[in-house]
mmCIF file of the C-alpha atoms, coordinates in Angstrom:
data_MODEL
# 
_entry.id   MODEL 
# 
loop_
_atom_site.group_PDB 
_atom_site.id 
_atom_site.type_symbol 
_atom_site.label_atom_id 
_atom_site.label_alt_id 
_atom_site.label_comp_id 
_atom_site.label_asym_id 
_atom_site.label_entity_id 
_atom_site.label_seq_id 
_atom_site.pdbx_PDB_ins_code 
_atom_site.Cartn_x 
_atom_site.Cartn_y 
_atom_site.Cartn_z 
_atom_site.occupancy 
_atom_site.B_iso_or_equiv 
_atom_site.pdbx_formal_charge 
_atom_site.auth_seq_id 
_atom_site.auth_comp_id 
_atom_site.auth_asym_id 
_atom_site.auth_atom_id 
_atom_site.pdbx_PDB_model_num 
ATOM 1   C CA . MET A 1 1   ? -157.707 85.997  -131.672 1.00 0.00 ? 1   MET A CA 1 
ATOM 2   C CA . ARG A 1 2   ? -159.261 87.791  -128.574 1.00 0.00 ? 2   ARG A CA 1 
ATOM 3   C CA . THR A 1 3   ? -163.432 87.421  -128.547 1.00 0.00 ? 3   THR A CA 1 
ATOM 4   C CA . GLU A 1 4   ? -164.318 90.754  -128.238 1.00 0.00 ? 4   GLU A CA 1 
ATOM 5   C CA . VAL A 1 5   ? -162.158 90.914  -132.315 1.00 0.00 ? 5   VAL A CA 1 
ATOM 6   C CA . THR A 1 6   ? -163.986 88.025  -133.710 1.00 0.00 ? 6   THR A CA 1 
ATOM 7   C CA . VAL A 1 7   ? -167.370 89.485  -133.025 1.00 0.00 ? 7   VAL A CA 1 
ATOM 8   C CA . ASP A 1 8   ? -166.504 92.529  -133.678 1.00 0.00 ? 8   ASP A CA 1 
ATOM 9   C CA . ILE A 1 9   ? -164.933 91.754  -137.155 1.00 0.00 ? 9   ILE A CA 1 
ATOM 10  C CA . TYR A 1 10  ? -168.476 89.375  -137.786 1.00 0.00 ? 10  TYR A CA 1 
ATOM 11  C CA . ASN A 1 11  ? -170.366 92.438  -136.678 1.00 0.00 ? 11  ASN A CA 1 
ATOM 12  C CA . GLN A 1 12  ? -168.743 95.108  -138.980 1.00 0.00 ? 12  GLN A CA 1 
ATOM 13  C CA . CYS A 1 13  ? -169.161 92.571  -141.971 1.00 0.00 ? 13  CYS A CA 1 
ATOM 14  C CA . TYR A 1 14  ? -172.865 91.793  -141.421 1.00 0.00 ? 14  TYR A CA 1 
ATOM 15  C CA . CYS A 1 15  ? -173.719 95.673  -141.145 1.00 0.00 ? 15  CYS A CA 1 
ATOM 16  C CA . ALA A 1 16  ? -171.668 96.772  -143.166 1.00 0.00 ? 16  ALA A CA 1 
ATOM 17  C CA . ALA A 1 17  ? -173.506 94.374  -145.761 1.00 0.00 ? 17  ALA A CA 1 
ATOM 18  C CA . LYS A 1 18  ? -176.943 95.083  -144.635 1.00 0.00 ? 18  LYS A CA 1 
ATOM 19  C CA . GLU A 1 19  ? -176.162 98.706  -144.859 1.00 0.00 ? 19  GLU A CA 1 
ATOM 20  C CA . LEU A 1 20  ? -175.058 98.316  -148.651 1.00 0.00 ? 20  LEU A CA 1 
ATOM 21  C CA . ILE A 1 21  ? -177.944 96.388  -149.388 1.00 0.00 ? 21  ILE A CA 1 
ATOM 22  C CA . GLU A 1 22  ? -180.301 98.863  -148.195 1.00 0.00 ? 22  GLU A CA 1 
ATOM 23  C CA . ILE A 1 23  ? -178.764 101.680 -149.700 1.00 0.00 ? 23  ILE A CA 1 
ATOM 24  C CA . SER A 1 24  ? -178.247 99.848  -153.113 1.00 0.00 ? 24  SER A CA 1 
ATOM 25  C CA . LYS A 1 25  ? -181.888 98.932  -153.081 1.00 0.00 ? 25  LYS A CA 1 
ATOM 26  C CA . LEU A 1 26  ? -180.924 95.709  -154.057 1.00 0.00 ? 26  LEU A CA 1 
ATOM 27  C CA . LYS A 1 27  ? -183.520 92.693  -155.156 1.00 0.00 ? 27  LYS A CA 1 
ATOM 28  C CA . LYS A 1 28  ? -183.969 89.693  -155.018 1.00 0.00 ? 28  LYS A CA 1 
ATOM 29  C CA . GLY A 1 29  ? -181.730 87.608  -157.202 1.00 0.00 ? 29  GLY A CA 1 
ATOM 30  C CA . ASN A 1 30  ? -178.891 90.321  -157.368 1.00 0.00 ? 30  ASN A CA 1 
ATOM 31  C CA . VAL A 1 31  ? -174.971 89.870  -156.731 1.00 0.00 ? 31  VAL A CA 1 
ATOM 32  C CA . ILE A 1 32  ? -172.822 91.547  -154.338 1.00 0.00 ? 32  ILE A CA 1 
ATOM 33  C CA . ILE A 1 33  ? -169.183 90.810  -155.045 1.00 0.00 ? 33  ILE A CA 1 
ATOM 34  C CA . VAL A 1 34  ? -166.640 90.941  -152.401 1.00 0.00 ? 34  VAL A CA 1 
ATOM 35  C CA . GLY A 1 35  ? -162.895 90.736  -152.382 1.00 0.00 ? 35  GLY A CA 1 
ATOM 36  C CA . CYS A 1 36  ? -161.392 90.806  -149.427 1.00 0.00 ? 36  CYS A CA 1 
ATOM 37  C CA . SER A 1 37  ? -157.423 90.425  -147.949 1.00 0.00 ? 37  SER A CA 1 
ATOM 38  C CA . THR A 1 38  ? -157.649 89.055  -144.452 1.00 0.00 ? 38  THR A CA 1 
ATOM 39  C CA . SER A 1 39  ? -154.191 90.058  -144.067 1.00 0.00 ? 39  SER A CA 1 
ATOM 40  C CA . GLU A 1 40  ? -155.244 93.516  -143.966 1.00 0.00 ? 40  GLU A CA 1 
ATOM 41  C CA . VAL A 1 41  ? -158.178 93.039  -141.919 1.00 0.00 ? 41  VAL A CA 1 
ATOM 42  C CA . CYS A 1 42  ? -155.558 91.540  -139.462 1.00 0.00 ? 42  CYS A CA 1 
ATOM 43  C CA . SER A 1 43  ? -152.807 94.309  -139.345 1.00 0.00 ? 43  SER A CA 1 
ATOM 44  C CA . SER A 1 44  ? -150.101 92.628  -142.368 1.00 0.00 ? 44  SER A CA 1 
ATOM 45  C CA . LYS A 1 45  ? -149.457 93.690  -145.916 1.00 0.00 ? 45  LYS A CA 1 
ATOM 46  C CA . ILE A 1 46  ? -151.856 92.486  -148.412 1.00 0.00 ? 46  ILE A CA 1 
ATOM 47  C CA . GLY A 1 47  ? -150.937 88.980  -149.173 1.00 0.00 ? 47  GLY A CA 1 
ATOM 48  C CA . THR A 1 48  ? -148.667 88.304  -146.299 1.00 0.00 ? 48  THR A CA 1 
ATOM 49  C CA . ALA A 1 49  ? -150.793 86.696  -143.524 1.00 0.00 ? 49  ALA A CA 1 
ATOM 50  C CA . SER A 1 50  ? -154.055 84.987  -144.488 1.00 0.00 ? 50  SER A CA 1 
ATOM 51  C CA . ASN A 1 51  ? -156.114 84.319  -142.001 1.00 0.00 ? 51  ASN A CA 1 
ATOM 52  C CA . MET A 1 52  ? -158.635 81.179  -142.360 1.00 0.00 ? 52  MET A CA 1 
ATOM 53  C CA . ASP A 1 53  ? -160.623 81.888  -139.417 1.00 0.00 ? 53  ASP A CA 1 
ATOM 54  C CA . VAL A 1 54  ? -161.003 85.906  -139.944 1.00 0.00 ? 54  VAL A CA 1 
ATOM 55  C CA . ALA A 1 55  ? -162.332 84.605  -143.674 1.00 0.00 ? 55  ALA A CA 1 
ATOM 56  C CA . LYS A 1 56  ? -164.487 82.635  -141.789 1.00 0.00 ? 56  LYS A CA 1 
ATOM 57  C CA . LEU A 1 57  ? -166.152 85.616  -139.631 1.00 0.00 ? 57  LEU A CA 1 
ATOM 58  C CA . ILE A 1 58  ? -166.385 88.359  -142.403 1.00 0.00 ? 58  ILE A CA 1 
ATOM 59  C CA . PHE A 1 59  ? -167.958 85.400  -145.039 1.00 0.00 ? 59  PHE A CA 1 
ATOM 60  C CA . ASP A 1 60  ? -170.447 84.198  -142.424 1.00 0.00 ? 60  ASP A CA 1 
ATOM 61  C CA . GLY A 1 61  ? -171.155 87.655  -141.325 1.00 0.00 ? 61  GLY A CA 1 
ATOM 62  C CA . ILE A 1 62  ? -171.833 89.006  -144.784 1.00 0.00 ? 62  ILE A CA 1 
ATOM 63  C CA . ASN A 1 63  ? -173.572 85.751  -146.342 1.00 0.00 ? 63  ASN A CA 1 
ATOM 64  C CA . LEU A 1 64  ? -176.157 86.048  -143.914 1.00 0.00 ? 64  LEU A CA 1 
ATOM 65  C CA . ALA A 1 65  ? -176.939 89.473  -144.721 1.00 0.00 ? 65  ALA A CA 1 
ATOM 66  C CA . VAL A 1 66  ? -177.444 88.636  -148.354 1.00 0.00 ? 66  VAL A CA 1 
ATOM 67  C CA . GLN A 1 67  ? -179.057 85.502  -147.343 1.00 0.00 ? 67  GLN A CA 1 
ATOM 68  C CA . GLU A 1 68  ? -181.720 87.843  -145.290 1.00 0.00 ? 68  GLU A CA 1 
ATOM 69  C CA . LYS A 1 69  ? -182.780 89.770  -148.787 1.00 0.00 ? 69  LYS A CA 1 
ATOM 70  C CA . GLY A 1 70  ? -182.243 86.238  -151.327 1.00 0.00 ? 70  GLY A CA 1 
ATOM 71  C CA . LEU A 1 71  ? -179.511 87.831  -152.744 1.00 0.00 ? 71  LEU A CA 1 
ATOM 72  C CA . TYR A 1 72  ? -176.205 85.881  -154.355 1.00 0.00 ? 72  TYR A CA 1 
ATOM 73  C CA . LEU A 1 73  ? -172.943 86.093  -152.828 1.00 0.00 ? 73  LEU A CA 1 
ATOM 74  C CA . ALA A 1 74  ? -169.873 86.137  -155.031 1.00 0.00 ? 74  ALA A CA 1 
ATOM 75  C CA . VAL A 1 75  ? -166.606 85.935  -153.473 1.00 0.00 ? 75  VAL A CA 1 
ATOM 76  C CA . GLN A 1 76  ? -163.113 87.235  -155.766 1.00 0.00 ? 76  GLN A CA 1 
ATOM 77  C CA . CYS A 1 77  ? -159.922 85.094  -155.695 1.00 0.00 ? 77  CYS A CA 1 
ATOM 78  C CA . CYS A 1 78  ? -156.784 87.058  -155.542 1.00 0.00 ? 78  CYS A CA 1 
ATOM 79  C CA . GLU A 1 79  ? -154.674 87.868  -158.176 1.00 0.00 ? 79  GLU A CA 1 
ATOM 80  C CA . HIS A 1 80  ? -152.839 84.179  -158.229 1.00 0.00 ? 80  HIS A CA 1 
ATOM 81  C CA . LEU A 1 81  ? -156.221 83.223  -159.547 1.00 0.00 ? 81  LEU A CA 1 
ATOM 82  C CA . ASN A 1 82  ? -156.829 86.247  -161.749 1.00 0.00 ? 82  ASN A CA 1 
ATOM 83  C CA . ARG A 1 83  ? -159.044 87.336  -159.642 1.00 0.00 ? 83  ARG A CA 1 
ATOM 84  C CA . ALA A 1 84  ? -161.506 84.653  -160.227 1.00 0.00 ? 84  ALA A CA 1 
ATOM 85  C CA . ILE A 1 85  ? -165.035 84.304  -158.813 1.00 0.00 ? 85  ILE A CA 1 
ATOM 86  C CA . VAL A 1 86  ? -166.551 81.770  -156.325 1.00 0.00 ? 86  VAL A CA 1 
ATOM 87  C CA . VAL A 1 87  ? -170.362 81.366  -156.300 1.00 0.00 ? 87  VAL A CA 1 
ATOM 88  C CA . GLU A 1 88  ? -173.404 79.362  -156.269 1.00 0.00 ? 88  GLU A CA 1 
ATOM 89  C CA . HIS A 1 89  ? -173.540 78.112  -159.408 1.00 0.00 ? 89  HIS A CA 1 
ATOM 90  C CA . GLU A 1 90  ? -177.255 78.884  -159.565 1.00 0.00 ? 90  GLU A CA 1 
ATOM 91  C CA . ALA A 1 91  ? -176.635 82.669  -159.856 1.00 0.00 ? 91  ALA A CA 1 
ATOM 92  C CA . VAL A 1 92  ? -174.494 81.939  -163.076 1.00 0.00 ? 92  VAL A CA 1 
ATOM 93  C CA . SER A 1 93  ? -175.765 80.564  -166.803 1.00 0.00 ? 93  SER A CA 1 
ATOM 94  C CA . CYS A 1 94  ? -172.197 79.442  -167.704 1.00 0.00 ? 94  CYS A CA 1 
ATOM 95  C CA . ASP A 1 95  ? -169.747 76.814  -167.057 1.00 0.00 ? 95  ASP A CA 1 
ATOM 96  C CA . GLY A 1 96  ? -167.073 77.373  -164.470 1.00 0.00 ? 96  GLY A CA 1 
ATOM 97  C CA . VAL A 1 97  ? -163.393 76.916  -164.607 1.00 0.00 ? 97  VAL A CA 1 
ATOM 98  C CA . ASN A 1 98  ? -161.332 74.237  -162.734 1.00 0.00 ? 98  ASN A CA 1 
ATOM 99  C CA . VAL A 1 99  ? -159.687 75.283  -159.969 1.00 0.00 ? 99  VAL A CA 1 
ATOM 100 C CA . VAL A 1 100 ? -160.006 75.132  -156.051 1.00 0.00 ? 100 VAL A CA 1 
ATOM 101 C CA . PRO A 1 101 ? -159.317 78.327  -154.124 1.00 0.00 ? 101 PRO A CA 1 
ATOM 102 C CA . GLN A 1 102 ? -156.580 78.144  -151.107 1.00 0.00 ? 102 GLN A CA 1 
ATOM 103 C CA . VAL A 1 103 ? -155.152 80.423  -148.835 1.00 0.00 ? 103 VAL A CA 1 
ATOM 104 C CA . LYS A 1 104 ? -152.067 81.269  -150.682 1.00 0.00 ? 104 LYS A CA 1 
ATOM 105 C CA . ALA A 1 105 ? -153.871 80.833  -154.043 1.00 0.00 ? 105 ALA A CA 1 
ATOM 106 C CA . GLY A 1 106 ? -157.092 82.097  -154.384 1.00 0.00 ? 106 GLY A CA 1 
ATOM 107 C CA . GLY A 1 107 ? -157.130 83.855  -150.554 1.00 0.00 ? 107 GLY A CA 1 
ATOM 108 C CA . ALA A 1 108 ? -158.773 83.172  -147.540 1.00 0.00 ? 108 ALA A CA 1 
ATOM 109 C CA . LEU A 1 109 ? -161.835 84.688  -148.009 1.00 0.00 ? 109 LEU A CA 1 
ATOM 110 C CA . ALA A 1 110 ? -162.207 82.800  -151.591 1.00 0.00 ? 110 ALA A CA 1 
ATOM 111 C CA . ALA A 1 111 ? -161.131 78.983  -150.050 1.00 0.00 ? 111 ALA A CA 1 
ATOM 112 C CA . THR A 1 112 ? -163.472 79.649  -147.529 1.00 0.00 ? 112 THR A CA 1 
ATOM 113 C CA . ALA A 1 113 ? -166.519 80.310  -149.846 1.00 0.00 ? 113 ALA A CA 1 
ATOM 114 C CA . TYR A 1 114 ? -165.618 77.437  -151.951 1.00 0.00 ? 114 TYR A CA 1 
ATOM 115 C CA . GLN A 1 115 ? -165.734 75.367  -148.897 1.00 0.00 ? 115 GLN A CA 1 
ATOM 116 C CA . SER A 1 116 ? -169.184 76.456  -147.531 1.00 0.00 ? 116 SER A CA 1 
ATOM 117 C CA . PHE A 1 117 ? -171.366 77.412  -150.761 1.00 0.00 ? 117 PHE A CA 1 
ATOM 118 C CA . LYS A 1 118 ? -173.628 74.124  -151.616 1.00 0.00 ? 118 LYS A CA 1 
ATOM 119 C CA . ASN A 1 119 ? -173.117 74.239  -154.742 1.00 0.00 ? 119 ASN A CA 1 
ATOM 120 C CA . PRO A 1 120 ? -169.566 76.561  -156.130 1.00 0.00 ? 120 PRO A CA 1 
ATOM 121 C CA . VAL A 1 121 ? -168.439 77.026  -159.539 1.00 0.00 ? 121 VAL A CA 1 
ATOM 122 C CA . ILE A 1 122 ? -165.104 79.176  -160.327 1.00 0.00 ? 122 ILE A CA 1 
ATOM 123 C CA . VAL A 1 123 ? -166.105 81.512  -163.124 1.00 0.00 ? 123 VAL A CA 1 
ATOM 124 C CA . GLU A 1 124 ? -163.502 84.118  -164.414 1.00 0.00 ? 124 GLU A CA 1 
ATOM 125 C CA . SER A 1 125 ? -165.578 87.209  -164.215 1.00 0.00 ? 125 SER A CA 1 
ATOM 126 C CA . ILE A 1 126 ? -169.347 88.381  -163.149 1.00 0.00 ? 126 ILE A CA 1 
ATOM 127 C CA . LEU A 1 127 ? -171.084 91.385  -163.043 1.00 0.00 ? 127 LEU A CA 1 
ATOM 128 C CA . ALA A 1 128 ? -172.413 92.276  -160.155 1.00 0.00 ? 128 ALA A CA 1 
ATOM 129 C CA . ASP A 1 129 ? -174.803 94.613  -158.937 1.00 0.00 ? 129 ASP A CA 1 
ATOM 130 C CA . ALA A 1 130 ? -173.256 96.063  -155.639 1.00 0.00 ? 130 ALA A CA 1 
ATOM 131 C CA . GLY A 1 131 ? -169.705 95.248  -154.034 1.00 0.00 ? 131 GLY A CA 1 
ATOM 132 C CA . ILE A 1 132 ? -167.791 95.456  -150.958 1.00 0.00 ? 132 ILE A CA 1 
ATOM 133 C CA . ASP A 1 133 ? -164.117 95.683  -151.238 1.00 0.00 ? 133 ASP A CA 1 
ATOM 134 C CA . ILE A 1 134 ? -162.148 94.765  -148.056 1.00 0.00 ? 134 ILE A CA 1 
ATOM 135 C CA . GLY A 1 135 ? -158.332 96.085  -147.922 1.00 0.00 ? 135 GLY A CA 1 
ATOM 136 C CA . ASP A 1 136 ? -158.303 97.625  -151.493 1.00 0.00 ? 136 ASP A CA 1 
ATOM 137 C CA . THR A 1 137 ? -158.487 94.250  -153.366 1.00 0.00 ? 137 THR A CA 1 
ATOM 138 C CA . LEU A 1 138 ? -159.639 95.864  -156.457 1.00 0.00 ? 138 LEU A CA 1 
ATOM 139 C CA . ILE A 1 139 ? -163.274 94.181  -156.984 1.00 0.00 ? 139 ILE A CA 1 
ATOM 140 C CA . GLY A 1 140 ? -164.190 97.130  -159.894 1.00 0.00 ? 140 GLY A CA 1 
ATOM 141 C CA . MET A 1 141 ? -163.809 94.739  -163.081 1.00 0.00 ? 141 MET A CA 1 
ATOM 142 C CA . HIS A 1 142 ? -166.446 92.605  -161.327 1.00 0.00 ? 142 HIS A CA 1 
ATOM 143 C CA . LEU A 1 143 ? -169.492 95.275  -161.429 1.00 0.00 ? 143 LEU A CA 1 
ATOM 144 C CA . LYS A 1 144 ? -171.555 96.460  -163.831 1.00 0.00 ? 144 LYS A CA 1 
ATOM 145 C CA . GLN A 1 145 ? -171.492 99.682  -165.416 1.00 0.00 ? 145 GLN A CA 1 
ATOM 146 C CA . VAL A 1 146 ? -172.020 102.170 -164.054 1.00 0.00 ? 146 VAL A CA 1 
ATOM 147 C CA . ALA A 1 147 ? -170.642 101.918 -160.355 1.00 0.00 ? 147 ALA A CA 1 
ATOM 148 C CA . VAL A 1 148 ? -171.376 104.454 -157.982 1.00 0.00 ? 148 VAL A CA 1 
ATOM 149 C CA . PRO A 1 149 ? -169.224 104.638 -154.761 1.00 0.00 ? 149 PRO A CA 1 
ATOM 150 C CA . VAL A 1 150 ? -171.578 103.904 -151.590 1.00 0.00 ? 150 VAL A CA 1 
ATOM 151 C CA . ARG A 1 151 ? -170.578 105.651 -148.176 1.00 0.00 ? 151 ARG A CA 1 
ATOM 152 C CA . LEU A 1 152 ? -171.223 103.495 -145.862 1.00 0.00 ? 152 LEU A CA 1 
ATOM 153 C CA . SER A 1 153 ? -171.378 104.264 -141.666 1.00 0.00 ? 153 SER A CA 1 
ATOM 154 C CA . ILE A 1 154 ? -168.658 102.011 -140.803 1.00 0.00 ? 154 ILE A CA 1 
ATOM 155 C CA . LYS A 1 155 ? -164.942 102.338 -142.810 1.00 0.00 ? 155 LYS A CA 1 
ATOM 156 C CA . ARG A 1 156 ? -163.366 99.695  -141.506 1.00 0.00 ? 156 ARG A CA 1 
ATOM 157 C CA . ILE A 1 157 ? -163.149 95.686  -141.140 1.00 0.00 ? 157 ILE A CA 1 
ATOM 158 C CA . GLY A 1 158 ? -160.658 94.756  -138.647 1.00 0.00 ? 158 GLY A CA 1 
ATOM 159 C CA . ASP A 1 159 ? -157.751 97.492  -139.695 1.00 0.00 ? 159 ASP A CA 1 
ATOM 160 C CA . ALA A 1 160 ? -158.628 97.277  -143.531 1.00 0.00 ? 160 ALA A CA 1 
ATOM 161 C CA . ASN A 1 161 ? -160.067 99.949  -145.523 1.00 0.00 ? 161 ASN A CA 1 
ATOM 162 C CA . LEU A 1 162 ? -163.448 99.375  -146.551 1.00 0.00 ? 162 LEU A CA 1 
ATOM 163 C CA . VAL A 1 163 ? -165.272 100.495 -150.131 1.00 0.00 ? 163 VAL A CA 1 
ATOM 164 C CA . CYS A 1 164 ? -168.455 99.964  -151.719 1.00 0.00 ? 164 CYS A CA 1 
ATOM 165 C CA . ALA A 1 165 ? -170.334 100.905 -154.345 1.00 0.00 ? 165 ALA A CA 1 
ATOM 166 C CA . ARG A 1 166 ? -173.312 99.979  -156.209 1.00 0.00 ? 166 ARG A CA 1 
ATOM 167 C CA . THR A 1 167 ? -174.442 100.675 -159.793 1.00 0.00 ? 167 THR A CA 1 
ATOM 168 C CA . ARG A 1 168 ? -177.275 101.885 -162.094 1.00 0.00 ? 168 ARG A CA 1 
ATOM 169 C CA . PRO A 1 169 ? -178.142 102.009 -165.277 1.00 0.00 ? 169 PRO A CA 1 
ATOM 170 C CA . LYS A 1 170 ? -176.283 104.285 -167.776 1.00 0.00 ? 170 LYS A CA 1 
ATOM 171 C CA . PHE A 1 171 ? -177.879 107.196 -168.495 1.00 0.00 ? 171 PHE A CA 1 
ATOM 172 C CA . ILE A 1 172 ? -178.522 107.646 -172.321 1.00 0.00 ? 172 ILE A CA 1 
ATOM 173 C CA . GLY A 1 173 ? -179.781 110.760 -174.273 1.00 0.00 ? 173 GLY A CA 1 
ATOM 174 C CA . GLY A 1 174 ? -178.888 114.912 -173.563 1.00 0.00 ? 174 GLY A CA 1 
ATOM 175 C CA . GLU A 1 175 ? -180.269 117.998 -171.870 1.00 0.00 ? 175 GLU A CA 1 
ATOM 176 C CA . ARG A 1 176 ? -183.918 116.485 -172.870 1.00 0.00 ? 176 ARG A CA 1 
ATOM 177 C CA . ALA A 1 177 ? -183.327 113.530 -171.220 1.00 0.00 ? 177 ALA A CA 1 
ATOM 178 C CA . VAL A 1 178 ? -186.045 112.364 -168.393 1.00 0.00 ? 178 VAL A CA 1 
ATOM 179 C CA . TYR A 1 179 ? -184.849 109.657 -166.117 1.00 0.00 ? 179 TYR A CA 1 
ATOM 180 C CA . ASN A 1 180 ? -186.397 106.951 -163.893 1.00 0.00 ? 180 ASN A CA 1 
ATOM 181 C CA . GLN A 1 181 ? -185.431 108.119 -160.552 1.00 0.00 ? 181 GLN A CA 1 
ATOM 182 C CA . ASP A 1 182 ? -185.886 105.078 -159.013 1.00 0.00 ? 182 ASP A CA 1 
ATOM 183 C CA . LEU A 1 183 ? -183.185 103.640 -160.778 1.00 0.00 ? 183 LEU A CA 1 
ATOM 184 C CA . LEU A 1 184 ? -180.607 106.143 -159.922 1.00 0.00 ? 184 LEU A CA 1 
# 
């Protein structure tokens, strides 16, 4: 892979994560879920050309932005592991399941996260505060209600679509209800 392409992917991921964190007003301890198809990033159909080198660039870029703010990164596995989650054990209050993500069973980014985290655990689900979906991997099942689309200045990572979301508390009440503007 050309050097300028690798720098671009790393920078795109770092900048996208940083922008999402700012727009979402995330606080220390919040969780960002990331789903990623490295195949899509590299111009191939999802699940056909997983790439550990690209996964490492993506992981490093996003993880740096997450760590700078004291957040937790959660990485979604592919459908072959039922979209389970790789996360640092301290981020969750439950026991994990027994599986080790691989490039072709979990995905390159999940395998990279598992290898990179200090104390990784795999959980079946999580309720994240914000999300990054690189390559249409369908992260919505792991977001808290209510998910709100976030439009970033970056629209693609490599050749993959980039879709992001933040969450907000549910509105309750009717026409007389007053809402905390800081939570919108």
